[in-house]
Amino acid sequence: MALIETLHLAAGFSFSIPDSRAALLFQHGAFVRPLAPGRYRLWQGGHQVVQYDLRIQQVITQGQDVLTSDQVALKISTVLLYRVADALVSYRAVADPAATLYVEVQLALRELVGSTTSEDFLKSKSSHGAALLEALRPRAAALGLEIERVEIRDVMLPPELKKAFMAALQQRQEANASLEKARAETAAIRTLANAAKLMRDHPELLQLRYLQTLGEIGAGKATTLVLGLTESDKLASKVQSGI
């Protein structure tokens, strides 16, 4: 069903207004009164009934090139949801509310994009819907319309800018990976330094670790261990002393 439908009625013709529509009654071109939902029969001629669909409608602006303040052309599309708030105001203000609203969205989008750089626009993409909504509400009210929601749907970058952004993103990811690697190495060195300090302050920990290592090595099959080669002199002295 179209947003606006007009009925030209002959005398005695009956018609119905559904509750999803607002209707305006005219006679010989002059406004008579609004019509509530229900069934009607008009006995005189020259009547005209204009009906407005009150359900939520949508306006989708296809991708259009819009220049940012740093002269970068972004191709942007938007989606807007609206409804008719005042049928009589809309009737007297504009012949095609949807087409007029489409143009208003384009103008508001150009104002928004033209006031910021391409980098700032892309960084705060999620907040642009609220800015557009604030800019469009008074314009829509003058057309007898109420905007429910407006959002940026798609943003397409020029090929050269897209390549630059991808290169910058890759460099950022590589830098983050290098930073994480450096942090991990620093943490490992700090752990080793703490372990060395503990063993220096508590020599028995080194002996325990030594025994633990021997146990881990000896757990394997067909393992031969040669121990104490560097301590032979000390062992010999201990044996000679009867220890």
PDB file of C-alpha atoms in Angstrom:
ATOM      1  CA  MET A   1       0.000   0.000   0.000  1.00  0.00           C
ATOM      2  CA  ALA A   2       1.324   3.429  -0.956  1.00  0.00           C
ATOM      3  CA  LEU A   3       2.134   6.071   1.614  1.00  0.00           C
ATOM      4  CA  ILE A   4      -0.551   8.385   0.177  1.00  0.00           C
ATOM      5  CA  GLU A   5      -3.766   7.400  -1.602  1.00  0.00           C
ATOM      6  CA  THR A   6      -6.414   9.754  -2.928  1.00  0.00           C
ATOM      7  CA  LEU A   7     -10.070   8.843  -3.486  1.00  0.00           C
ATOM      8  CA  HIS A   8     -12.323  10.974  -5.696  1.00  0.00           C
ATOM      9  CA  LEU A   9     -15.869  10.180  -4.574  1.00  0.00           C
ATOM     10  CA  ALA A  10     -19.167  10.499  -6.345  1.00  0.00           C
ATOM     11  CA  ALA A  11     -22.395  11.156  -4.413  1.00  0.00           C
ATOM     12  CA  GLY A  12     -23.605   8.144  -2.462  1.00  0.00           C
ATOM     13  CA  PHE A  13     -20.309   6.305  -2.666  1.00  0.00           C
ATOM     14  CA  SER A  14     -19.321   4.369   0.499  1.00  0.00           C
ATOM     15  CA  PHE A  15     -15.743   3.713   1.654  1.00  0.00           C
ATOM     16  CA  SER A  16     -13.776   2.582   4.712  1.00  0.00           C
ATOM     17  CA  ILE A  17     -10.768   3.999   6.550  1.00  0.00           C
ATOM     18  CA  PRO A  18      -8.569   1.325   8.225  1.00  0.00           C
ATOM     19  CA  ASP A  19      -7.063   2.069  11.628  1.00  0.00           C
ATOM     20  CA  SER A  20      -3.557   2.092  10.127  1.00  0.00           C
ATOM     21  CA  ARG A  21      -4.406   5.226   8.122  1.00  0.00           C
ATOM     22  CA  ALA A  22      -5.115   8.895   8.711  1.00  0.00           C
ATOM     23  CA  ALA A  23      -7.682  10.383   6.310  1.00  0.00           C
ATOM     24  CA  LEU A  24      -8.415  13.973   5.300  1.00  0.00           C
ATOM     25  CA  LEU A  25     -11.756  14.943   3.769  1.00  0.00           C
ATOM     26  CA  PHE A  26     -11.914  17.705   1.132  1.00  0.00           C
ATOM     27  CA  GLN A  27     -14.847  19.075  -0.834  1.00  0.00           C
ATOM     28  CA  HIS A  28     -14.245  21.023  -4.035  1.00  0.00           C
ATOM     29  CA  GLY A  29     -10.582  21.393  -2.981  1.00  0.00           C
ATOM     30  CA  ALA A  30     -11.296  22.848   0.484  1.00  0.00           C
ATOM     31  CA  PHE A  31     -10.333  20.949   3.638  1.00  0.00           C
ATOM     32  CA  VAL A  32     -13.400  19.836   5.594  1.00  0.00           C
ATOM     33  CA  ARG A  33     -12.207  17.650   8.467  1.00  0.00           C
ATOM     34  CA  PRO A  34     -10.084  14.621   9.358  1.00  0.00           C
ATOM     35  CA  LEU A  35     -11.791  11.235   9.246  1.00  0.00           C
ATOM     36  CA  ALA A  36     -11.366   8.666  11.990  1.00  0.00           C
ATOM     37  CA  PRO A  37     -11.106   4.970  11.080  1.00  0.00           C
ATOM     38  CA  GLY A  38     -14.462   3.491  10.106  1.00  0.00           C
ATOM     39  CA  ARG A  39     -16.998   3.227   7.265  1.00  0.00           C
ATOM     40  CA  TYR A  40     -18.474   6.300   5.541  1.00  0.00           C
ATOM     41  CA  ARG A  41     -21.011   7.242   2.879  1.00  0.00           C
ATOM     42  CA  LEU A  42     -21.052  10.740   1.426  1.00  0.00           C
ATOM     43  CA  TRP A  43     -24.317  11.865  -0.162  1.00  0.00           C
ATOM     44  CA  GLN A  44     -22.985  14.952  -1.848  1.00  0.00           C
ATOM     45  CA  GLY A  45     -20.552  15.048  -4.786  1.00  0.00           C
ATOM     46  CA  GLY A  46     -17.185  16.752  -5.203  1.00  0.00           C
ATOM     47  CA  HIS A  47     -15.524  15.017  -2.269  1.00  0.00           C
ATOM     48  CA  GLN A  48     -11.924  13.908  -2.094  1.00  0.00           C
ATOM     49  CA  VAL A  49     -10.366  11.705   0.607  1.00  0.00           C
ATOM     50  CA  VAL A  50      -6.593  11.677   1.041  1.00  0.00           C
ATOM     51  CA  GLN A  51      -5.260   8.797   3.138  1.00  0.00           C
ATOM     52  CA  TYR A  52      -1.836   8.592   4.774  1.00  0.00           C
ATOM     53  CA  ASP A  53      -0.305   5.311   5.921  1.00  0.00           C
ATOM     54  CA  LEU A  54       0.657   5.703   9.602  1.00  0.00           C
ATOM     55  CA  ARG A  55       2.921   2.677   9.732  1.00  0.00           C
ATOM     56  CA  ILE A  56       6.700   2.994   9.838  1.00  0.00           C
ATOM     57  CA  GLN A  57       8.265   3.589   6.426  1.00  0.00           C
ATOM     58  CA  GLN A  58      11.886   3.473   5.325  1.00  0.00           C
ATOM     59  CA  VAL A  59      14.076   5.635   3.146  1.00  0.00           C
ATOM     60  CA  ILE A  60      17.354   4.145   1.904  1.00  0.00           C
ATOM     61  CA  THR A  61      19.878   6.495   0.347  1.00  0.00           C
ATOM     62  CA  GLN A  62      22.159   4.624  -2.021  1.00  0.00           C
ATOM     63  CA  GLY A  63      25.912   5.165  -1.930  1.00  0.00           C
ATOM     64  CA  GLN A  64      26.802   8.735  -2.809  1.00  0.00           C
ATOM     65  CA  ASP A  65      30.210  10.405  -2.927  1.00  0.00           C
ATOM     66  CA  VAL A  66      30.559  12.903  -0.086  1.00  0.00           C
ATOM     67  CA  LEU A  67      33.676  15.022   0.512  1.00  0.00           C
ATOM     68  CA  THR A  68      35.192  15.238   3.984  1.00  0.00           C
ATOM     69  CA  SER A  69      36.932  18.349   5.262  1.00  0.00           C
ATOM     70  CA  ASP A  70      40.274  16.934   4.062  1.00  0.00           C
ATOM     71  CA  GLN A  71      38.831  16.432   0.551  1.00  0.00           C
ATOM     72  CA  VAL A  72      38.476  12.648   0.676  1.00  0.00           C
ATOM     73  CA  ALA A  73      35.474  11.268  -1.249  1.00  0.00           C
ATOM     74  CA  LEU A  74      33.620   8.669   0.832  1.00  0.00           C
ATOM     75  CA  LYS A  75      30.761   6.709  -0.705  1.00  0.00           C
ATOM     76  CA  ILE A  76      28.100   6.497   2.022  1.00  0.00           C
ATOM     77  CA  SER A  77      24.661   4.931   2.180  1.00  0.00           C
ATOM     78  CA  THR A  78      22.107   5.406   4.965  1.00  0.00           C
ATOM     79  CA  VAL A  79      18.832   3.896   6.132  1.00  0.00           C
ATOM     80  CA  LEU A  80      16.103   5.952   7.796  1.00  0.00           C
ATOM     81  CA  LEU A  81      12.850   4.888   9.459  1.00  0.00           C
ATOM     82  CA  TYR A  82       9.994   7.377   9.758  1.00  0.00           C
ATOM     83  CA  ARG A  83       6.235   7.679  10.047  1.00  0.00           C
ATOM     84  CA  VAL A  84       3.565  10.280   9.340  1.00  0.00           C
ATOM     85  CA  ALA A  85       2.922  12.254  12.534  1.00  0.00           C
ATOM     86  CA  ASP A  86       0.518  14.932  11.214  1.00  0.00           C
ATOM     87  CA  ALA A  87      -1.286  14.156   7.963  1.00  0.00           C
ATOM     88  CA  LEU A  88      -2.660  17.664   7.436  1.00  0.00           C
ATOM     89  CA  VAL A  89       0.744  19.337   7.964  1.00  0.00           C
ATOM     90  CA  SER A  90       2.306  16.841   5.573  1.00  0.00           C
ATOM     91  CA  TYR A  91      -0.426  17.416   2.965  1.00  0.00           C
ATOM     92  CA  ARG A  92       0.031  21.165   3.031  1.00  0.00           C
ATOM     93  CA  ALA A  93       3.845  21.054   3.173  1.00  0.00           C
ATOM     94  CA  VAL A  94       4.917  18.611   0.479  1.00  0.00           C
ATOM     95  CA  ALA A  95       3.541  16.512  -2.352  1.00  0.00           C
ATOM     96  CA  ASP A  96       5.930  13.564  -1.888  1.00  0.00           C
ATOM     97  CA  PRO A  97       7.145  13.203   1.728  1.00  0.00           C
ATOM     98  CA  ALA A  98       9.439  10.239   1.023  1.00  0.00           C
ATOM     99  CA  ALA A  99      11.229  11.958  -1.887  1.00  0.00           C
ATOM    100  CA  THR A 100      11.637  15.178   0.082  1.00  0.00           C
ATOM    101  CA  LEU A 101      12.947  13.296   3.103  1.00  0.00           C
ATOM    102  CA  TYR A 102      15.435  11.515   0.842  1.00  0.00           C
ATOM    103  CA  VAL A 103      16.862  14.880  -0.230  1.00  0.00           C
ATOM    104  CA  GLU A 104      16.972  16.106   3.374  1.00  0.00           C
ATOM    105  CA  VAL A 105      18.993  13.037   4.384  1.00  0.00           C
ATOM    106  CA  GLN A 106      21.471  13.715   1.590  1.00  0.00           C
ATOM    107  CA  LEU A 107      21.874  17.354   2.629  1.00  0.00           C
ATOM    108  CA  ALA A 108      22.280  16.492   6.317  1.00  0.00           C
ATOM    109  CA  LEU A 109      24.821  13.812   5.462  1.00  0.00           C
ATOM    110  CA  ARG A 110      26.862  16.263   3.374  1.00  0.00           C
ATOM    111  CA  GLU A 111      26.872  18.758   6.241  1.00  0.00           C
ATOM    112  CA  LEU A 112      27.973  16.084   8.723  1.00  0.00           C
ATOM    113  CA  VAL A 113      30.729  14.576   6.573  1.00  0.00           C
ATOM    114  CA  GLY A 114      31.969  17.949   5.351  1.00  0.00           C
ATOM    115  CA  SER A 115      32.624  19.098   8.915  1.00  0.00           C
ATOM    116  CA  THR A 116      35.086  16.313   9.803  1.00  0.00           C
ATOM    117  CA  THR A 117      38.160  14.585   8.432  1.00  0.00           C
ATOM    118  CA  SER A 118      37.995  11.140   6.862  1.00  0.00           C
ATOM    119  CA  GLU A 119      39.945   9.577   9.740  1.00  0.00           C
ATOM    120  CA  ASP A 120      37.716  11.114  12.419  1.00  0.00           C
ATOM    121  CA  PHE A 121      34.578  10.135  10.494  1.00  0.00           C
ATOM    122  CA  LEU A 122      35.644   6.500  10.270  1.00  0.00           C
ATOM    123  CA  LYS A 123      36.716   6.367  13.919  1.00  0.00           C
ATOM    124  CA  SER A 124      33.317   7.550  15.181  1.00  0.00           C
ATOM    125  CA  LYS A 125      31.093   5.850  12.607  1.00  0.00           C
ATOM    126  CA  SER A 126      28.729   4.451  15.243  1.00  0.00           C
ATOM    127  CA  SER A 127      27.847   7.920  16.579  1.00  0.00           C
ATOM    128  CA  HIS A 128      26.863   9.485  13.248  1.00  0.00           C
ATOM    129  CA  GLY A 129      23.333   8.085  13.364  1.00  0.00           C
ATOM    130  CA  ALA A 130      22.553  10.138  16.471  1.00  0.00           C
ATOM    131  CA  ALA A 131      23.994  13.275  14.857  1.00  0.00           C
ATOM    132  CA  LEU A 132      21.918  12.768  11.715  1.00  0.00           C
ATOM    133  CA  LEU A 133      18.801  12.119  13.790  1.00  0.00           C
ATOM    134  CA  GLU A 134      19.263  15.387  15.675  1.00  0.00           C
ATOM    135  CA  ALA A 135      19.777  17.323  12.436  1.00  0.00           C
ATOM    136  CA  LEU A 136      16.815  15.743  10.610  1.00  0.00           C
ATOM    137  CA  ARG A 137      14.139  15.810  13.310  1.00  0.00           C
ATOM    138  CA  PRO A 138      13.179  19.498  12.931  1.00  0.00           C
ATOM    139  CA  ARG A 139      13.233  19.206   9.134  1.00  0.00           C
ATOM    140  CA  ALA A 140      10.985  16.146   9.277  1.00  0.00           C
ATOM    141  CA  ALA A 141       8.596  17.835  11.734  1.00  0.00           C
ATOM    142  CA  ALA A 142       8.101  20.654   9.227  1.00  0.00           C
ATOM    143  CA  LEU A 143       6.928  17.981   6.776  1.00  0.00           C
ATOM    144  CA  GLY A 144       4.518  16.430   9.279  1.00  0.00           C
ATOM    145  CA  LEU A 145       6.826  13.451   9.750  1.00  0.00           C
ATOM    146  CA  GLU A 146       8.570  11.869  12.728  1.00  0.00           C
ATOM    147  CA  ILE A 147      11.903  10.067  12.376  1.00  0.00           C
ATOM    148  CA  GLU A 148      12.230   6.872  14.377  1.00  0.00           C
ATOM    149  CA  ARG A 149      15.823   5.991  13.534  1.00  0.00           C
ATOM    150  CA  VAL A 150      18.626   6.791  11.099  1.00  0.00           C
ATOM    151  CA  GLU A 151      21.919   4.941  10.683  1.00  0.00           C
ATOM    152  CA  ILE A 152      24.970   4.897   8.438  1.00  0.00           C
ATOM    153  CA  ARG A 153      24.654   1.631   6.538  1.00  0.00           C
ATOM    154  CA  ASP A 154      27.826   1.426   4.434  1.00  0.00           C
ATOM    155  CA  VAL A 155      31.001   3.468   3.956  1.00  0.00           C
ATOM    156  CA  MET A 156      33.215   2.746   0.947  1.00  0.00           C
ATOM    157  CA  LEU A 157      36.717   4.187   0.727  1.00  0.00           C
ATOM    158  CA  PRO A 158      38.577   5.236  -2.439  1.00  0.00           C
ATOM    159  CA  PRO A 159      40.943   2.440  -3.589  1.00  0.00           C
ATOM    160  CA  GLU A 160      44.122   4.345  -2.734  1.00  0.00           C
ATOM    161  CA  LEU A 161      42.850   5.280   0.727  1.00  0.00           C
ATOM    162  CA  LYS A 162      41.719   1.716   1.351  1.00  0.00           C
ATOM    163  CA  LYS A 163      45.223   0.462   0.567  1.00  0.00           C
ATOM    164  CA  ALA A 164      46.731   3.057   2.899  1.00  0.00           C
ATOM    165  CA  PHE A 165      44.389   2.067   5.727  1.00  0.00           C
ATOM    166  CA  MET A 166      45.145  -1.634   5.202  1.00  0.00           C
ATOM    167  CA  ALA A 167      48.899  -0.935   5.262  1.00  0.00           C
ATOM    168  CA  ALA A 168      48.543   1.138   8.433  1.00  0.00           C
ATOM    169  CA  LEU A 169      46.447  -1.611  10.030  1.00  0.00           C
ATOM    170  CA  GLN A 170      49.057  -4.244   9.171  1.00  0.00           C
ATOM    171  CA  GLN A 171      51.843  -2.087  10.621  1.00  0.00           C
ATOM    172  CA  ARG A 172      49.801  -1.540  13.777  1.00  0.00           C
ATOM    173  CA  GLN A 173      49.212  -5.279  14.156  1.00  0.00           C
ATOM    174  CA  GLU A 174      52.909  -6.053  13.630  1.00  0.00           C
ATOM    175  CA  ALA A 175      53.862  -3.394  16.180  1.00  0.00           C
ATOM    176  CA  ASN A 176      51.407  -4.869  18.694  1.00  0.00           C
ATOM    177  CA  ALA A 177      52.819  -8.361  18.094  1.00  0.00           C
ATOM    178  CA  SER A 178      56.377  -7.093  18.656  1.00  0.00           C
ATOM    179  CA  LEU A 179      55.291  -5.329  21.816  1.00  0.00           C
ATOM    180  CA  GLU A 180      53.633  -8.478  23.169  1.00  0.00           C
ATOM    181  CA  LYS A 181      56.767 -10.509  22.359  1.00  0.00           C
ATOM    182  CA  ALA A 182      58.959  -7.979  24.169  1.00  0.00           C
ATOM    183  CA  ARG A 183      56.633  -8.057  27.179  1.00  0.00           C
ATOM    184  CA  ALA A 184      56.765 -11.864  27.273  1.00  0.00           C
ATOM    185  CA  GLU A 185      60.581 -11.860  27.067  1.00  0.00           C
ATOM    186  CA  THR A 186      60.793  -9.257  29.828  1.00  0.00           C
ATOM    187  CA  ALA A 187      58.489 -11.339  32.020  1.00  0.00           C
ATOM    188  CA  ALA A 188      60.598 -14.470  31.382  1.00  0.00           C
ATOM    189  CA  ILE A 189      63.835 -12.652  32.248  1.00  0.00           C
ATOM    190  CA  ARG A 190      62.247 -11.248  35.401  1.00  0.00           C
ATOM    191  CA  THR A 191      61.170 -14.751  36.409  1.00  0.00           C
ATOM    192  CA  LEU A 192      64.681 -16.128  35.846  1.00  0.00           C
ATOM    193  CA  ALA A 193      66.185 -13.265  37.829  1.00  0.00           C
ATOM    194  CA  ASN A 194      63.827 -13.949  40.734  1.00  0.00           C
ATOM    195  CA  ALA A 195      64.692 -17.661  40.606  1.00  0.00           C
ATOM    196  CA  ALA A 196      68.420 -16.894  40.581  1.00  0.00           C
ATOM    197  CA  LYS A 197      68.031 -14.618  43.606  1.00  0.00           C
ATOM    198  CA  LEU A 198      66.098 -17.288  45.511  1.00  0.00           C
ATOM    199  CA  MET A 199      68.778 -19.908  44.781  1.00  0.00           C
ATOM    200  CA  ARG A 200      71.531 -17.501  45.788  1.00  0.00           C
ATOM    201  CA  ASP A 201      69.825 -16.706  49.079  1.00  0.00           C
ATOM    202  CA  HIS A 202      68.769 -20.336  49.684  1.00  0.00           C
ATOM    203  CA  PRO A 203      71.380 -22.785  48.259  1.00  0.00           C
ATOM    204  CA  GLU A 204      69.300 -25.799  49.322  1.00  0.00           C
ATOM    205  CA  LEU A 205      66.784 -24.847  46.637  1.00  0.00           C
ATOM    206  CA  LEU A 206      69.468 -25.399  44.013  1.00  0.00           C
ATOM    207  CA  GLN A 207      70.181 -28.856  45.428  1.00  0.00           C
ATOM    208  CA  LEU A 208      66.482 -29.694  45.400  1.00  0.00           C
ATOM    209  CA  ARG A 209      66.183 -28.557  41.825  1.00  0.00           C
ATOM    210  CA  TYR A 210      69.255 -30.622  40.965  1.00  0.00           C
ATOM    211  CA  LEU A 211      67.685 -33.736  42.484  1.00  0.00           C
ATOM    212  CA  GLN A 212      64.408 -33.027  40.728  1.00  0.00           C
ATOM    213  CA  THR A 213      66.213 -32.800  37.392  1.00  0.00           C
ATOM    214  CA  LEU A 214      67.977 -36.086  38.056  1.00  0.00           C
ATOM    215  CA  GLY A 215      64.664 -37.727  38.790  1.00  0.00           C
ATOM    216  CA  GLU A 216      63.151 -36.436  35.573  1.00  0.00           C
ATOM    217  CA  ILE A 217      66.115 -37.625  33.516  1.00  0.00           C
ATOM    218  CA  GLY A 218      66.252 -41.017  35.235  1.00  0.00           C
ATOM    219  CA  ALA A 219      62.585 -41.638  34.551  1.00  0.00           C
ATOM    220  CA  GLY A 220      63.413 -42.420  30.924  1.00  0.00           C
ATOM    221  CA  LYS A 221      64.243 -45.933  29.727  1.00  0.00           C
ATOM    222  CA  ALA A 222      67.815 -47.054  28.978  1.00  0.00           C
ATOM    223  CA  THR A 223      69.281 -43.905  30.512  1.00  0.00           C
ATOM    224  CA  THR A 224      72.882 -43.690  31.694  1.00  0.00           C
ATOM    225  CA  LEU A 225      73.891 -40.855  34.004  1.00  0.00           C
ATOM    226  CA  VAL A 226      77.468 -39.831  34.739  1.00  0.00           C
ATOM    227  CA  LEU A 227      77.566 -37.637  37.846  1.00  0.00           C
ATOM    228  CA  GLY A 228      80.126 -35.751  39.840  1.00  0.00           C
ATOM    229  CA  LEU A 229      82.976 -35.679  37.344  1.00  0.00           C
ATOM    230  CA  THR A 230      83.793 -32.117  38.248  1.00  0.00           C
ATOM    231  CA  GLU A 231      83.563 -32.952  41.961  1.00  0.00           C
ATOM    232  CA  SER A 232      85.972 -35.918  41.988  1.00  0.00           C
ATOM    233  CA  ASP A 233      88.615 -34.146  44.077  1.00  0.00           C
ATOM    234  CA  LYS A 234      86.099 -33.169  46.734  1.00  0.00           C
ATOM    235  CA  LEU A 235      84.662 -36.691  46.825  1.00  0.00           C
ATOM    236  CA  ALA A 236      88.156 -38.185  47.188  1.00  0.00           C
ATOM    237  CA  SER A 237      89.024 -35.877  50.052  1.00  0.00           C
ATOM    238  CA  LYS A 238      85.817 -36.778  51.802  1.00  0.00           C
ATOM    239  CA  VAL A 239      86.520 -40.495  51.439  1.00  0.00           C
ATOM    240  CA  GLN A 240      90.079 -40.087  52.759  1.00  0.00           C
ATOM    241  CA  SER A 241      88.811 -38.154  55.770  1.00  0.00           C
ATOM    242  CA  GLY A 242      86.347 -40.916  56.542  1.00  0.00           C
ATOM    243  CA  ILE A 243      83.252 -38.915  55.752  1.00  0.00           C
TER     244      ILE A 243
END
